[in-house]
């Protein structure tokens, strides 16, 4: 059930150093690595999580792992698994509870299930580990196996928790009560925000910001020619013009009024290159706030005639379309709720009047090729006038970082991870109440009408990501953290 993930990252530190606005960050990372790495000599680092694709953790690990290797710290990424579906239902419940949602009832059976899967995975990984190795457990799914391995082998154990909530409640207490014995076995825990650290870990926990890779398929700059070609290859626009690269093996599909997904044709083409586009791209998760965003967009459209606006604004509001995009739900193995959440959205879409169905594109992005999926996300973000992340809760929200880096006009909820990134009216706008559809409709209109404002936010947002949320800072923080705890 343990699988190694092979990483092929063609872009290395020299490539980043060649880019004028990245060179300084690479230079300072190399300098720090020279100072810190001797204390870690002879050790191997293991990164363990529960899915090789889908979501922010799987997004960050390949680059993190490859840069650590390149700098001289041998690092391997393995994914735990289980053919027991109840396990991922349980860990999804824990995930939701840590975000303050769901049923806090957790019983002995849940403990037994968690312990059994943890121990099966631990038994499998154990033979590959040496006592000097360092184990980093990402999120609660593999935490139990980490604790077991710590007990049996005594190796250093770090818990990198990417989720959290800035409030305490019965839900968070239930989840942390369940996980506490395992989390306490760790030598050190790392969170994305100070508010997320549970009391019992205070004193042995620190922070590392999540980060993006500026040259990845997801974030690299694209010439207009390349961008148009990707849109066509991905099936995101229909065009009669030929392009040299072949179409992607699996293309994006759009929801039809009958509730099924199908490739776009000339009639169902969204008009991405020409119309104002509002986009949210996330996993199909209730906490991502898709439903209130859809409702807000519907109200924006329905209210056009009632609004006191200029002809140009009216045309803009008339033309704007909403794209809600996410991974094909069967692809994300550790997220069993995705199908249900998507089914609810499909129901909401099917209830819309026909003219509004034209204005909303629910798009499923194939995950069979990670690179092609990333390119699809890249072009969708770059073609959007406004990128929304309306999350009720958020660990961090890499989708926000990605859009900020691309200088999009970003509207983000006040979920902790998002307000860490967007300074209101500086790098984008914060949504006061992500479940207030009228308020969000108003904000959408303001943002759509304010091109100079969006450009100003975009410039500031890109600088903020450059300074705080690029992969180089993250790798440096990892080296510092490991060094500080292991040099003895
Ligand atoms: N993502 C993707 N393809 C999709 C939908 C999302 O690659 O079809 C990526 C998205 O670009 C981002 C990550 O999944 O990099 C989501 O990370 P985030 O921190 O926003 O949320 P999480 O899923 O971890 O809760």
mmCIF file of C-alpha atoms in Angstrom, residues 14-383:
data_model
loop_
_atom_site.group_PDB
_atom_site.id
_atom_site.type_symbol
_atom_site.label_atom_id
_atom_site.label_comp_id
_atom_site.label_asym_id
_atom_site.label_seq_id
_atom_site.Cartn_x
_atom_site.Cartn_y
_atom_site.Cartn_z
ATOM 1 C CA UNK A 14 20.305 26.863 -12.652
ATOM 2 C CA UNK A 15 17.156 27.381 -14.687
ATOM 3 C CA UNK A 16 15.609 29.545 -11.989
ATOM 4 C CA UNK A 17 18.862 31.438 -11.553
ATOM 5 C CA UNK A 18 18.678 32.403 -15.230
ATOM 6 C CA UNK A 19 15.411 34.250 -14.685
ATOM 7 C CA UNK A 20 16.110 37.821 -13.742
ATOM 8 C CA UNK A 21 13.511 38.168 -10.993
ATOM 9 C CA UNK A 22 14.303 34.752 -9.455
ATOM 10 C CA UNK A 23 18.100 34.875 -9.464
ATOM 11 C CA UNK A 24 18.494 36.525 -6.066
ATOM 12 C CA UNK A 25 16.188 34.025 -4.359
ATOM 13 C CA UNK A 26 18.201 31.113 -5.785
ATOM 14 C CA UNK A 27 21.492 32.668 -4.741
ATOM 15 C CA UNK A 28 20.356 33.123 -1.169
ATOM 16 C CA UNK A 29 18.888 29.604 -1.023
ATOM 17 C CA UNK A 30 22.185 28.106 -2.172
ATOM 18 C CA UNK A 31 24.077 30.111 0.398
ATOM 19 C CA UNK A 32 21.802 28.950 3.211
ATOM 20 C CA UNK A 33 21.983 25.347 2.038
ATOM 21 C CA UNK A 34 25.786 25.445 2.189
ATOM 22 C CA UNK A 35 25.554 26.626 5.794
ATOM 23 C CA UNK A 36 22.827 24.231 6.950
ATOM 24 C CA UNK A 37 23.352 20.957 5.131
ATOM 25 C CA UNK A 38 26.547 19.707 6.816
ATOM 26 C CA UNK A 39 24.509 19.124 10.000
ATOM 27 C CA UNK A 40 22.218 16.780 8.061
ATOM 28 C CA UNK A 41 24.911 14.802 6.275
ATOM 29 C CA UNK A 42 24.244 11.066 6.038
ATOM 30 C CA UNK A 43 20.530 11.389 6.518
ATOM 31 C CA UNK A 44 17.677 10.682 4.140
ATOM 32 C CA UNK A 45 14.370 12.509 4.243
ATOM 33 C CA UNK A 46 11.054 10.753 3.615
ATOM 34 C CA UNK A 47 7.960 12.742 2.719
ATOM 35 C CA UNK A 48 4.747 10.782 3.276
ATOM 36 C CA UNK A 49 1.227 11.796 2.292
ATOM 37 C CA UNK A 50 -1.899 10.073 1.033
ATOM 38 C CA UNK A 51 -2.342 11.039 -2.590
ATOM 39 C CA UNK A 52 -0.035 11.582 -5.529
ATOM 40 C CA UNK A 53 -2.408 13.986 -7.212
ATOM 41 C CA UNK A 54 -5.113 16.477 -6.389
ATOM 42 C CA UNK A 55 -4.968 19.196 -3.800
ATOM 43 C CA UNK A 56 -2.291 21.466 -2.482
ATOM 44 C CA UNK A 57 0.022 18.926 -0.845
ATOM 45 C CA UNK A 58 0.456 16.809 -3.958
ATOM 46 C CA UNK A 59 0.957 20.081 -5.789
ATOM 47 C CA UNK A 60 3.898 21.181 -3.666
ATOM 48 C CA UNK A 61 5.735 17.946 -2.984
ATOM 49 C CA UNK A 62 7.354 17.238 -6.369
ATOM 50 C CA UNK A 63 9.247 20.511 -6.478
ATOM 51 C CA UNK A 64 10.106 20.492 -2.801
ATOM 52 C CA UNK A 65 11.461 16.959 -3.074
ATOM 53 C CA UNK A 66 13.416 17.632 -6.237
ATOM 54 C CA UNK A 67 15.028 20.828 -4.934
ATOM 55 C CA UNK A 68 16.034 19.183 -1.655
ATOM 56 C CA UNK A 69 17.662 16.401 -3.664
ATOM 57 C CA UNK A 70 19.404 18.872 -5.922
ATOM 58 C CA UNK A 71 20.757 20.794 -2.957
ATOM 59 C CA UNK A 72 22.212 17.563 -1.567
ATOM 60 C CA UNK A 73 19.659 16.193 0.898
ATOM 61 C CA UNK A 74 18.462 12.785 -0.396
ATOM 62 C CA UNK A 75 14.678 12.918 -0.263
ATOM 63 C CA UNK A 76 11.980 10.466 -1.317
ATOM 64 C CA UNK A 77 8.191 10.879 -1.589
ATOM 65 C CA UNK A 78 5.938 7.947 -0.732
ATOM 66 C CA UNK A 79 2.167 7.733 -0.682
ATOM 67 C CA UNK A 80 0.309 5.611 1.856
ATOM 68 C CA UNK A 81 -2.864 3.848 0.822
ATOM 69 C CA UNK A 82 -5.618 1.517 1.819
ATOM 70 C CA UNK A 83 -8.124 -0.532 -0.100
ATOM 71 C CA UNK A 84 -10.491 -0.004 2.799
ATOM 72 C CA UNK A 85 -12.730 2.907 1.622
ATOM 73 C CA UNK A 86 -13.931 3.520 5.182
ATOM 74 C CA UNK A 87 -10.441 4.731 6.026
ATOM 75 C CA UNK A 88 -10.618 7.653 3.617
ATOM 76 C CA UNK A 89 -14.151 8.454 4.771
ATOM 77 C CA UNK A 90 -12.797 8.619 8.300
ATOM 78 C CA UNK A 91 -9.802 10.776 7.362
ATOM 79 C CA UNK A 92 -12.077 13.058 5.322
ATOM 80 C CA UNK A 93 -14.259 13.371 8.417
ATOM 81 C CA UNK A 94 -11.149 14.297 10.431
ATOM 82 C CA UNK A 95 -10.156 16.794 7.748
ATOM 83 C CA UNK A 96 -13.591 18.422 7.874
ATOM 84 C CA UNK A 97 -13.606 18.448 11.680
ATOM 85 C CA UNK A 98 -10.236 20.179 11.794
ATOM 86 C CA UNK A 99 -11.898 22.785 9.583
ATOM 87 C CA UNK A 100 -14.798 22.992 12.055
ATOM 88 C CA UNK A 101 -17.351 21.053 9.994
ATOM 89 C CA UNK A 102 -19.051 17.682 10.206
ATOM 90 C CA UNK A 103 -20.108 15.149 12.786
ATOM 91 C CA UNK A 104 -17.821 15.151 15.835
ATOM 92 C CA UNK A 105 -18.869 11.620 16.781
ATOM 93 C CA UNK A 106 -15.767 9.428 16.608
ATOM 94 C CA UNK A 107 -15.830 6.054 18.296
ATOM 95 C CA UNK A 108 -13.754 2.996 19.130
ATOM 96 C CA UNK A 109 -14.438 1.512 15.737
ATOM 97 C CA UNK A 110 -12.903 4.561 14.091
ATOM 98 C CA UNK A 111 -9.850 4.272 16.324
ATOM 99 C CA UNK A 112 -9.497 0.596 15.430
ATOM 100 C CA UNK A 113 -9.817 1.270 11.726
ATOM 101 C CA UNK A 114 -7.267 4.086 11.864
ATOM 102 C CA UNK A 115 -4.879 1.973 13.905
ATOM 103 C CA UNK A 116 -5.215 -1.025 11.583
ATOM 104 C CA UNK A 117 -4.498 0.923 8.396
ATOM 105 C CA UNK A 118 -1.669 2.805 10.097
ATOM 106 C CA UNK A 119 -0.069 -0.392 11.209
ATOM 107 C CA UNK A 120 -0.376 -2.105 7.810
ATOM 108 C CA UNK A 121 1.295 0.868 6.139
ATOM 109 C CA UNK A 122 3.947 1.186 8.821
ATOM 110 C CA UNK A 123 4.865 -2.492 8.405
ATOM 111 C CA UNK A 124 5.395 -1.934 4.724
ATOM 112 C CA UNK A 125 7.519 1.180 4.969
ATOM 113 C CA UNK A 126 9.557 0.001 7.941
ATOM 114 C CA UNK A 127 11.974 -2.207 6.046
ATOM 115 C CA UNK A 128 13.022 0.724 3.885
ATOM 116 C CA UNK A 129 13.893 3.060 6.744
ATOM 117 C CA UNK A 130 17.106 3.472 8.717
ATOM 118 C CA UNK A 131 17.290 4.992 12.191
ATOM 119 C CA UNK A 132 19.063 8.099 10.895
ATOM 120 C CA UNK A 133 16.352 8.791 8.361
ATOM 121 C CA UNK A 134 13.923 11.637 8.890
ATOM 122 C CA UNK A 135 10.210 11.046 8.478
ATOM 123 C CA UNK A 136 7.914 13.914 7.511
ATOM 124 C CA UNK A 137 4.216 13.132 7.690
ATOM 125 C CA UNK A 138 1.897 15.383 5.707
ATOM 126 C CA UNK A 139 -1.592 15.761 7.173
ATOM 127 C CA UNK A 140 -3.571 13.386 9.403
ATOM 128 C CA UNK A 141 -3.958 10.388 7.076
ATOM 129 C CA UNK A 142 -0.427 8.973 7.555
ATOM 130 C CA UNK A 143 0.093 10.394 11.067
ATOM 131 C CA UNK A 144 -0.776 7.116 12.779
ATOM 132 C CA UNK A 145 1.748 5.196 10.736
ATOM 133 C CA UNK A 146 4.366 7.865 11.470
ATOM 134 C CA UNK A 147 3.803 7.521 15.200
ATOM 135 C CA UNK A 148 4.173 3.736 14.984
ATOM 136 C CA UNK A 149 7.402 4.013 13.018
ATOM 137 C CA UNK A 150 8.751 6.498 15.527
ATOM 138 C CA UNK A 151 8.014 4.064 18.337
ATOM 139 C CA UNK A 152 9.576 1.112 16.573
ATOM 140 C CA UNK A 153 12.622 2.756 15.000
ATOM 141 C CA UNK A 154 13.155 5.877 17.091
ATOM 142 C CA UNK A 155 13.785 7.991 14.006
ATOM 143 C CA UNK A 156 13.085 11.761 13.975
ATOM 144 C CA UNK A 157 9.451 12.432 13.150
ATOM 145 C CA UNK A 158 7.979 15.688 11.851
ATOM 146 C CA UNK A 159 4.279 16.355 11.341
ATOM 147 C CA UNK A 160 3.532 18.840 8.557
ATOM 148 C CA UNK A 161 -0.113 19.745 8.981
ATOM 149 C CA UNK A 162 -1.506 21.729 6.059
ATOM 150 C CA UNK A 163 -4.957 22.263 7.519
ATOM 151 C CA UNK A 164 -6.379 24.079 10.495
ATOM 152 C CA UNK A 165 -8.914 26.517 11.826
ATOM 153 C CA UNK A 166 -8.514 29.780 13.689
ATOM 154 C CA UNK A 167 -11.261 28.800 16.144
ATOM 155 C CA UNK A 168 -11.786 26.141 18.757
ATOM 156 C CA UNK A 169 -15.044 24.184 18.818
ATOM 157 C CA UNK A 170 -16.512 20.739 19.475
ATOM 158 C CA UNK A 171 -15.502 19.653 15.969
ATOM 159 C CA UNK A 172 -11.865 20.696 16.183
ATOM 160 C CA UNK A 173 -11.629 19.279 19.717
ATOM 161 C CA UNK A 174 -13.028 15.941 18.520
ATOM 162 C CA UNK A 175 -10.516 15.700 15.686
ATOM 163 C CA UNK A 176 -7.511 16.752 17.731
ATOM 164 C CA UNK A 177 -8.613 14.504 20.600
ATOM 165 C CA UNK A 178 -8.574 11.601 18.154
ATOM 166 C CA UNK A 179 -5.200 12.517 16.665
ATOM 167 C CA UNK A 180 -3.476 13.725 19.805
ATOM 168 C CA UNK A 181 -1.667 10.499 20.789
ATOM 169 C CA UNK A 182 -0.160 10.282 17.315
ATOM 170 C CA UNK A 183 0.657 13.979 17.020
ATOM 171 C CA UNK A 184 2.329 13.930 20.415
ATOM 172 C CA UNK A 185 4.682 11.223 19.220
ATOM 173 C CA UNK A 186 6.220 13.718 16.797
ATOM 174 C CA UNK A 187 9.386 15.599 17.557
ATOM 175 C CA UNK A 188 8.100 18.740 15.941
ATOM 176 C CA UNK A 189 5.018 19.923 14.086
ATOM 177 C CA UNK A 190 4.778 22.480 11.304
ATOM 178 C CA UNK A 191 1.646 24.442 10.460
ATOM 179 C CA UNK A 192 0.747 27.100 7.906
ATOM 180 C CA UNK A 193 -0.579 29.649 10.422
ATOM 181 C CA UNK A 194 -0.025 30.220 14.168
ATOM 182 C CA UNK A 195 -3.803 30.107 14.721
ATOM 183 C CA UNK A 196 -3.851 26.463 13.594
ATOM 184 C CA UNK A 197 -1.522 25.080 16.266
ATOM 185 C CA UNK A 198 -3.537 23.058 18.832
ATOM 186 C CA UNK A 199 -2.742 23.910 22.440
ATOM 187 C CA UNK A 200 -1.172 20.561 23.228
ATOM 188 C CA UNK A 201 1.454 21.155 20.520
ATOM 189 C CA UNK A 202 2.337 24.676 21.640
ATOM 190 C CA UNK A 203 6.061 24.823 22.295
ATOM 191 C CA UNK A 204 6.903 22.142 19.780
ATOM 192 C CA UNK A 205 5.427 23.567 16.625
ATOM 193 C CA UNK A 206 6.492 26.134 14.051
ATOM 194 C CA UNK A 207 5.436 27.631 10.740
ATOM 195 C CA UNK A 208 6.311 27.210 7.085
ATOM 196 C CA UNK A 209 4.424 29.022 4.342
ATOM 197 C CA UNK A 210 3.111 26.945 1.493
ATOM 198 C CA UNK A 211 4.576 28.007 -1.819
ATOM 199 C CA UNK A 212 4.383 27.749 -5.576
ATOM 200 C CA UNK A 213 6.884 26.974 -8.285
ATOM 201 C CA UNK A 214 7.078 29.908 -10.708
ATOM 202 C CA UNK A 215 8.352 27.806 -13.629
ATOM 203 C CA UNK A 216 5.983 24.855 -13.259
ATOM 204 C CA UNK A 217 3.423 24.027 -15.925
ATOM 205 C CA UNK A 218 0.866 25.585 -13.614
ATOM 206 C CA UNK A 219 2.560 28.914 -13.133
ATOM 207 C CA UNK A 220 4.999 29.581 -15.951
ATOM 208 C CA UNK A 221 4.424 32.519 -18.234
ATOM 209 C CA UNK A 222 2.853 31.733 -21.590
ATOM 210 C CA UNK A 223 3.091 33.710 -24.807
ATOM 211 C CA UNK A 224 -0.302 34.530 -26.348
ATOM 212 C CA UNK A 225 0.395 32.000 -29.086
ATOM 213 C CA UNK A 226 1.192 29.230 -26.613
ATOM 214 C CA UNK A 227 -1.758 30.109 -24.426
ATOM 215 C CA UNK A 228 -4.189 29.954 -27.337
ATOM 216 C CA UNK A 229 -2.714 26.615 -28.417
ATOM 217 C CA UNK A 230 -3.140 25.125 -24.962
ATOM 218 C CA UNK A 231 -6.737 26.319 -24.782
ATOM 219 C CA UNK A 232 -7.397 24.561 -28.048
ATOM 220 C CA UNK A 233 -5.458 21.384 -27.214
ATOM 221 C CA UNK A 234 -7.261 21.186 -23.886
ATOM 222 C CA UNK A 235 -10.678 21.563 -25.486
ATOM 223 C CA UNK A 236 -11.276 24.773 -23.549
ATOM 224 C CA UNK A 237 -11.904 26.731 -26.748
ATOM 225 C CA UNK A 238 -13.142 25.551 -30.089
ATOM 226 C CA UNK A 239 -11.343 26.890 -33.122
ATOM 227 C CA UNK A 240 -11.042 25.901 -36.730
ATOM 228 C CA UNK A 241 -7.432 27.060 -36.879
ATOM 229 C CA UNK A 242 -4.903 24.237 -36.848
ATOM 230 C CA UNK A 243 -2.185 24.201 -34.177
ATOM 231 C CA UNK A 244 1.070 22.252 -34.294
ATOM 232 C CA UNK A 245 0.920 20.296 -30.989
ATOM 233 C CA UNK A 246 -1.554 17.456 -30.886
ATOM 234 C CA UNK A 247 -4.667 17.721 -28.781
ATOM 235 C CA UNK A 248 -4.342 16.528 -25.197
ATOM 236 C CA UNK A 249 -5.232 12.881 -24.865
ATOM 237 C CA UNK A 250 -8.053 13.792 -22.499
ATOM 238 C CA UNK A 251 -9.767 17.142 -22.870
ATOM 239 C CA UNK A 252 -11.797 19.280 -20.515
ATOM 240 C CA UNK A 253 -15.535 18.664 -20.505
ATOM 241 C CA UNK A 254 -18.407 20.999 -19.705
ATOM 242 C CA UNK A 255 -21.611 20.200 -17.872
ATOM 243 C CA UNK A 256 -24.681 20.075 -20.108
ATOM 244 C CA UNK A 257 -28.243 20.823 -19.035
ATOM 245 C CA UNK A 258 -28.995 17.077 -18.963
ATOM 246 C CA UNK A 259 -26.475 16.666 -16.128
ATOM 247 C CA UNK A 260 -23.715 14.927 -18.110
ATOM 248 C CA UNK A 261 -20.300 16.267 -19.044
ATOM 249 C CA UNK A 262 -19.274 16.494 -22.686
ATOM 250 C CA UNK A 263 -16.524 18.131 -24.737
ATOM 251 C CA UNK A 264 -17.322 21.684 -25.734
ATOM 252 C CA UNK A 265 -18.439 22.333 -29.277
ATOM 253 C CA UNK A 266 -18.958 25.574 -31.154
ATOM 254 C CA UNK A 267 -22.298 26.064 -29.483
ATOM 255 C CA UNK A 268 -21.156 25.345 -25.942
ATOM 256 C CA UNK A 269 -17.794 27.120 -26.218
ATOM 257 C CA UNK A 270 -17.453 29.448 -23.192
ATOM 258 C CA UNK A 271 -15.762 32.335 -25.032
ATOM 259 C CA UNK A 272 -12.826 32.298 -22.665
ATOM 260 C CA UNK A 273 -10.529 34.361 -24.874
ATOM 261 C CA UNK A 274 -12.982 37.123 -25.530
ATOM 262 C CA UNK A 275 -15.452 37.546 -22.699
ATOM 263 C CA UNK A 276 -14.816 38.752 -19.167
ATOM 264 C CA UNK A 277 -14.437 35.563 -17.150
ATOM 265 C CA UNK A 278 -14.860 34.942 -13.438
ATOM 266 C CA UNK A 279 -13.236 31.686 -12.354
ATOM 267 C CA UNK A 280 -12.922 29.466 -9.340
ATOM 268 C CA UNK A 281 -10.757 26.364 -9.575
ATOM 269 C CA UNK A 282 -10.656 23.962 -6.643
ATOM 270 C CA UNK A 283 -11.334 20.446 -5.555
ATOM 271 C CA UNK A 284 -15.063 19.666 -5.364
ATOM 272 C CA UNK A 285 -15.323 20.278 -1.678
ATOM 273 C CA UNK A 286 -18.265 21.873 0.133
ATOM 274 C CA UNK A 287 -15.883 24.086 2.091
ATOM 275 C CA UNK A 288 -14.623 25.697 -1.102
ATOM 276 C CA UNK A 289 -17.849 27.727 -1.295
ATOM 277 C CA UNK A 290 -18.838 26.864 -4.861
ATOM 278 C CA UNK A 291 -22.572 26.918 -4.145
ATOM 279 C CA UNK A 292 -22.730 30.479 -2.741
ATOM 280 C CA UNK A 293 -20.472 31.679 -5.541
ATOM 281 C CA UNK A 294 -22.820 30.211 -8.137
ATOM 282 C CA UNK A 295 -25.734 31.871 -6.375
ATOM 283 C CA UNK A 296 -23.906 35.224 -6.300
ATOM 284 C CA UNK A 297 -23.169 35.015 -9.998
ATOM 285 C CA UNK A 298 -26.783 34.196 -10.766
ATOM 286 C CA UNK A 299 -27.897 37.250 -8.780
ATOM 287 C CA UNK A 300 -25.343 39.420 -10.556
ATOM 288 C CA UNK A 301 -26.746 38.329 -13.898
ATOM 289 C CA UNK A 302 -30.383 38.503 -12.867
ATOM 290 C CA UNK A 303 -29.917 41.985 -11.447
ATOM 291 C CA UNK A 304 -28.406 43.541 -14.569
ATOM 292 C CA UNK A 305 -31.516 45.376 -15.645
ATOM 293 C CA UNK A 306 -32.160 46.714 -12.169
ATOM 294 C CA UNK A 307 -28.693 48.198 -11.887
ATOM 295 C CA UNK A 308 -27.922 51.799 -12.525
ATOM 296 C CA UNK A 309 -24.912 51.354 -14.774
ATOM 297 C CA UNK A 310 -23.410 52.773 -17.953
ATOM 298 C CA UNK A 311 -23.880 51.048 -21.302
ATOM 299 C CA UNK A 312 -20.352 49.742 -21.181
ATOM 300 C CA UNK A 313 -20.823 48.269 -17.709
ATOM 301 C CA UNK A 314 -24.072 46.708 -18.826
ATOM 302 C CA UNK A 315 -22.347 45.091 -21.791
ATOM 303 C CA UNK A 316 -19.632 43.816 -19.473
ATOM 304 C CA UNK A 317 -22.144 42.318 -17.068
ATOM 305 C CA UNK A 318 -24.040 40.881 -19.994
ATOM 306 C CA UNK A 319 -20.987 39.175 -21.414
ATOM 307 C CA UNK A 320 -19.292 37.959 -18.242
ATOM 308 C CA UNK A 321 -19.300 34.208 -17.652
ATOM 309 C CA UNK A 322 -18.545 32.081 -14.646
ATOM 310 C CA UNK A 323 -16.214 29.093 -14.881
ATOM 311 C CA UNK A 324 -16.272 26.635 -11.992
ATOM 312 C CA UNK A 325 -13.556 24.100 -12.640
ATOM 313 C CA UNK A 326 -12.270 21.147 -10.698
ATOM 314 C CA UNK A 327 -10.586 17.801 -11.125
ATOM 315 C CA UNK A 328 -12.603 14.919 -12.496
ATOM 316 C CA UNK A 329 -13.934 13.611 -9.203
ATOM 317 C CA UNK A 330 -12.897 9.992 -9.575
ATOM 318 C CA UNK A 331 -9.237 11.036 -9.725
ATOM 319 C CA UNK A 332 -8.699 12.261 -6.184
ATOM 320 C CA UNK A 333 -8.476 9.066 -4.215
ATOM 321 C CA UNK A 334 -8.378 10.545 -0.724
ATOM 322 C CA UNK A 335 -11.493 12.705 -1.231
ATOM 323 C CA UNK A 336 -14.589 10.490 -1.277
ATOM 324 C CA UNK A 337 -16.974 13.450 -0.919
ATOM 325 C CA UNK A 338 -16.080 15.038 -4.232
ATOM 326 C CA UNK A 339 -18.727 13.094 -6.168
ATOM 327 C CA UNK A 340 -21.495 14.179 -3.797
ATOM 328 C CA UNK A 341 -20.454 17.823 -3.808
ATOM 329 C CA UNK A 342 -20.288 17.866 -7.573
ATOM 330 C CA UNK A 343 -23.687 16.157 -7.745
ATOM 331 C CA UNK A 344 -25.166 18.958 -5.607
ATOM 332 C CA UNK A 345 -23.691 21.591 -7.872
ATOM 333 C CA UNK A 346 -24.987 19.779 -10.925
ATOM 334 C CA UNK A 347 -28.450 19.840 -9.368
ATOM 335 C CA UNK A 348 -28.119 23.588 -8.741
ATOM 336 C CA UNK A 349 -27.056 24.091 -12.347
ATOM 337 C CA UNK A 350 -29.908 22.046 -13.735
ATOM 338 C CA UNK A 351 -32.417 24.169 -11.839
ATOM 339 C CA UNK A 352 -31.159 27.350 -13.545
ATOM 340 C CA UNK A 353 -33.159 28.834 -16.395
ATOM 341 C CA UNK A 354 -31.721 27.927 -19.777
ATOM 342 C CA UNK A 355 -30.220 31.380 -20.494
ATOM 343 C CA UNK A 356 -28.293 31.261 -17.216
ATOM 344 C CA UNK A 357 -26.989 27.775 -17.939
ATOM 345 C CA UNK A 358 -25.226 29.315 -20.937
ATOM 346 C CA UNK A 359 -23.539 31.823 -18.637
ATOM 347 C CA UNK A 360 -22.119 29.268 -16.204
ATOM 348 C CA UNK A 361 -19.579 26.631 -17.187
ATOM 349 C CA UNK A 362 -19.008 23.767 -14.800
ATOM 350 C CA UNK A 363 -15.834 22.257 -16.141
ATOM 351 C CA UNK A 364 -14.245 18.940 -15.297
ATOM 352 C CA UNK A 365 -10.486 18.836 -15.798
ATOM 353 C CA UNK A 366 -8.981 15.414 -16.518
ATOM 354 C CA UNK A 367 -6.238 14.366 -14.131
ATOM 355 C CA UNK A 368 -4.706 11.552 -16.182
ATOM 356 C CA UNK A 369 -1.797 13.810 -17.068
ATOM 357 C CA UNK A 370 -0.602 16.010 -14.246
ATOM 358 C CA UNK A 371 1.205 18.323 -16.670
ATOM 359 C CA UNK A 372 -1.763 18.786 -18.964
ATOM 360 C CA UNK A 373 -4.035 19.395 -16.010
ATOM 361 C CA UNK A 374 -1.612 22.016 -14.729
ATOM 362 C CA UNK A 375 -1.532 23.742 -18.104
ATOM 363 C CA UNK A 376 -5.320 23.852 -18.115
ATOM 364 C CA UNK A 377 -5.335 25.518 -14.696
ATOM 365 C CA UNK A 378 -2.637 27.933 -15.858
ATOM 366 C CA UNK A 379 -4.537 29.090 -18.951
ATOM 367 C CA UNK A 380 -7.853 29.325 -17.122
ATOM 368 C CA UNK A 381 -6.327 31.547 -14.456
ATOM 369 C CA UNK A 382 -4.534 33.695 -17.017
ATOM 370 C CA UNK A 383 -7.723 34.175 -19.054
#
